[in-house]
Coordinates of C-alpha atoms in Angstrom, one line a residue:
X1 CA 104.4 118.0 100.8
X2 CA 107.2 116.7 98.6
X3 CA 109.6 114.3 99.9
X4 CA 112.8 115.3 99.3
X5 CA 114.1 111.7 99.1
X6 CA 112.8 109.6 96.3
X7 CA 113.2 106.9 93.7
X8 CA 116.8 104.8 94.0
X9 CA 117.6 107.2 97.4
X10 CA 113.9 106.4 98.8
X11 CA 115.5 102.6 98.4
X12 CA 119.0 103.3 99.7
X13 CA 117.7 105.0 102.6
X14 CA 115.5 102.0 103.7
X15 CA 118.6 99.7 103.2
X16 CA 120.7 101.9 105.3
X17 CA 117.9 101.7 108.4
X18 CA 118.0 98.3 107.8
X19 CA 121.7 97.7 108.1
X20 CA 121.8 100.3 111.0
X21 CA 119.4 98.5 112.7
X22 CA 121.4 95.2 112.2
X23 CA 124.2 96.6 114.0
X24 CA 126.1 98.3 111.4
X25 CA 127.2 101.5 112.8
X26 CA 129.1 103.4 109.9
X27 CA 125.0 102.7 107.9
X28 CA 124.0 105.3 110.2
X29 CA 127.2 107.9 109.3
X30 CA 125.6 107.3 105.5
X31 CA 122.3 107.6 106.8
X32 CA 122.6 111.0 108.4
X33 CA 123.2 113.4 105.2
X34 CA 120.4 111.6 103.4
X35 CA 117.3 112.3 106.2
X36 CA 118.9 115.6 107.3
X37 CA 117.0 117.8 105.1
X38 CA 113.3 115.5 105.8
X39 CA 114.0 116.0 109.7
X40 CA 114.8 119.8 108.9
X41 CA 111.9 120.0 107.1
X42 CA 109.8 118.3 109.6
X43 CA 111.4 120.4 112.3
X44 CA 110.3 123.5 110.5
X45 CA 106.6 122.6 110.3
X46 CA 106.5 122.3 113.9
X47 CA 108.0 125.1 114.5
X48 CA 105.9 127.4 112.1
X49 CA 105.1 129.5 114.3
X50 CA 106.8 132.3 115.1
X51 CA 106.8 133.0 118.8
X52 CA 107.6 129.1 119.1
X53 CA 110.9 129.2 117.6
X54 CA 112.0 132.2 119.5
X55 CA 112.4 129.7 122.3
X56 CA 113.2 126.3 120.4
X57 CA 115.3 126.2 116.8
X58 CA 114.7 123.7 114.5
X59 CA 118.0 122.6 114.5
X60 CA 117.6 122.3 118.3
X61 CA 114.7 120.4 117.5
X62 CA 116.4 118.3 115.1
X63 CA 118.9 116.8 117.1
X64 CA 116.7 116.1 119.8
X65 CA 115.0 114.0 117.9
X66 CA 118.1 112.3 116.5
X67 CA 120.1 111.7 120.0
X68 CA 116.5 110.0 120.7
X69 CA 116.4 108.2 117.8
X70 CA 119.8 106.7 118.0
X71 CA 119.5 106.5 121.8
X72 CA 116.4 104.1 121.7
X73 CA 115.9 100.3 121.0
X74 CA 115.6 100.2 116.7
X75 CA 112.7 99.7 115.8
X76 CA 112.4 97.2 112.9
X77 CA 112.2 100.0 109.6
X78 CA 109.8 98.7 107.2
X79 CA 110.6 102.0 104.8
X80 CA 111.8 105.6 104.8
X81 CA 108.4 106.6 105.6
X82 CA 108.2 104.2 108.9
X83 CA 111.4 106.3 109.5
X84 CA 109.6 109.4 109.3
X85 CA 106.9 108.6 111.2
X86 CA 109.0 107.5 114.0
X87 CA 110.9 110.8 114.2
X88 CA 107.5 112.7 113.7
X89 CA 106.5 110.8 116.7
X90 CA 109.3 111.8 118.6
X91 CA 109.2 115.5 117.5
X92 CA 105.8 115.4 118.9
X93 CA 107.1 113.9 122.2
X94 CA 109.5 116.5 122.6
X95 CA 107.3 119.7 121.6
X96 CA 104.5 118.3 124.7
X97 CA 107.5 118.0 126.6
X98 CA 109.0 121.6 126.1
X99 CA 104.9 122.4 126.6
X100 CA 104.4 120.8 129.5
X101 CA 107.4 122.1 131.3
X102 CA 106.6 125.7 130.5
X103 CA 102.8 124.9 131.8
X104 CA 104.2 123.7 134.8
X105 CA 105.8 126.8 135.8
X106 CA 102.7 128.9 134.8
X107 CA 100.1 126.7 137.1
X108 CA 97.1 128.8 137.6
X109 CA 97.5 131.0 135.0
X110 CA 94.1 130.9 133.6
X111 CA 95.3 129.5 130.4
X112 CA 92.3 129.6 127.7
X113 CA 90.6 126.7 126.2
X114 CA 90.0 126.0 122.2
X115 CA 88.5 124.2 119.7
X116 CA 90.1 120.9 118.3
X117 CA 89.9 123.6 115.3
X118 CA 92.5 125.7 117.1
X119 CA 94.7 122.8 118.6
X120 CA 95.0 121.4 115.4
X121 CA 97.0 123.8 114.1
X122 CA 99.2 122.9 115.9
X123 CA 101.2 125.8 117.0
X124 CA 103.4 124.5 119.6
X125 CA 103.9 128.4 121.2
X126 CA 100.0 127.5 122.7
X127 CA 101.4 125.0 125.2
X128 CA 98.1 124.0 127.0
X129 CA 96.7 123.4 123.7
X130 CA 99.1 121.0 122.7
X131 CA 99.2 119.1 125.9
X132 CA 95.7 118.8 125.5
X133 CA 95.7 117.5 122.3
X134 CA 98.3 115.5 122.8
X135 CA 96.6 113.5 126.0
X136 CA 93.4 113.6 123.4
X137 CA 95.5 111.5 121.0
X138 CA 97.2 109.2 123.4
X139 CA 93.3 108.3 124.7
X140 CA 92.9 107.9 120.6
X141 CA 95.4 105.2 120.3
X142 CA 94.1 103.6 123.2
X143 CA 91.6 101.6 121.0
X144 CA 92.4 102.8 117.3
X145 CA 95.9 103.1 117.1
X146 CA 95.5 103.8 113.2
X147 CA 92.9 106.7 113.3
X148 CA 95.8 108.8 115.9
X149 CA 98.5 107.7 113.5
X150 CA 97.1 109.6 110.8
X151 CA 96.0 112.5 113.2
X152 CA 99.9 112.2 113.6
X153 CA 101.5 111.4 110.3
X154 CA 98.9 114.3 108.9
X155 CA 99.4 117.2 110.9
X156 CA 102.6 116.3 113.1
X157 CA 105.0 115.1 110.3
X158 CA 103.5 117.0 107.5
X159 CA 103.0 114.1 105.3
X160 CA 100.3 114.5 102.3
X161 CA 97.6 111.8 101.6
X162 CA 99.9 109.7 99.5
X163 CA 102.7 109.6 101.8
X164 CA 100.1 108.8 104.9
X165 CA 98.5 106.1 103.1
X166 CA 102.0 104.3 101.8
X167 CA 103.1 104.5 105.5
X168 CA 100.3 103.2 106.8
X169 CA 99.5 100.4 104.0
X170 CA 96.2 101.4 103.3
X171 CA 94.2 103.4 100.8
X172 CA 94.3 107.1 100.2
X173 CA 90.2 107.1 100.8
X174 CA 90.9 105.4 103.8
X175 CA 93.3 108.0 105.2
X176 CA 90.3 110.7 104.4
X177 CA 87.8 108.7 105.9
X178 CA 89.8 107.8 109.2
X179 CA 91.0 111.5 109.3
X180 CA 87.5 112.5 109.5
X181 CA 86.1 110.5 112.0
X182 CA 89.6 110.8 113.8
X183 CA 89.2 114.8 114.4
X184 CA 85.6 114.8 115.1
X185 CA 86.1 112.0 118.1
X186 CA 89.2 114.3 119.1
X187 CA 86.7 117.3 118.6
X188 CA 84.5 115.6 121.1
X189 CA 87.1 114.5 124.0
X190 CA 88.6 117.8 123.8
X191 CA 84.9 119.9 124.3
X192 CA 84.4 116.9 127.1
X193 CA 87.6 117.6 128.8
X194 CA 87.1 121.6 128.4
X195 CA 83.9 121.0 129.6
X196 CA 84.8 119.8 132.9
X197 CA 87.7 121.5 133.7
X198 CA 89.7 118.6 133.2

């Protein structure tokens, strides 16, 4: 993934969350145009697959995501790619949402259950599977808050290594290695929670 904002805009943009943040309204008129393609783009890799955006657009999705942004206590933005990562987050929160409101109105269905393989694709058309990755992630960050975030930056927000390891501070070796060790734990909750019916 390339980001579409970079160099002196990559700077601008992180000055413009910060003045937002610090009360000034017309940052965030500025703001908009400049993270509209990213959250788009974001949007879109959600939304990849096909029989999930016959019932959710990405502009739908979009806007969601930026009425919760701007309707939520600012966070302090470190970057653009905190930013992101927030709006990835929310994205996320939505999609489980939208999932678990159509699972409730299908109860008893005899929905089928995958691999962590499977859910990690992340196709938000398969509902349960997202809500059960989802719950598999939140038990994650329970006690390693850094291993879900790049489970979350990585395959929710589309970032590459490079971008994962900037907004994270760390190495790109050490977003492999927590990657790794971060699906094969989710691997193992999800079989565990499969396993008993959970």
């Amino acid at each position: 993934m390339q980001p579409s904002v970079q160099g002196e805009p990559d700077r601008a943009v992180t000055q413009l969350l910060i003045d937002w943040k610090s009360g000034q309204k017309e940052a965030l008129d500025l703001l908009v145009p400049l993270v509209y393609q990213e959250l788009r783009r974001l949007a879109d890799h959600y939304l990849r697959d096909e029989r999930a955006a016959a019932t959710l657009q990405p502009t739908v999705l979009v806007h969601e995501a930026y009425l919760r942004l701007v309707g939520q206590n600012l966070p302090d933005w470190e970057s653009r790619a905190h930013f992101f990562g927030v709006a990835a987050h929310l994205m996320r929160q939505i999609l489980v949402d939208q999932a678990r409101r159509r699972q409730s109105a299908k109860r008893g269905s005899g929905a089928e259950k995958v691999s962590i393989e499977e859910a990690v694709s992340f196709s938000p058309a398969r509902g349960r599977d997202i809500e059960e990755l989802d719950d598999a992630l939140t038990a994650l960050a329970a006690f390693d808050e850094r291993k879900a975030k790049v489970i979350e930056l990585r395959f929710f927000g589309g970032f590459d290594l490079e971008e994962t390891a900037k907004a994270l501070n760390i190495s790109t070796a050490t977003v492999v290695r927590e990657q790794r060790m971060a699906e094969a734990w989710l691997h193992r909750e999800m079989a565990r929670t499969q396993g008993s019916g959970a």
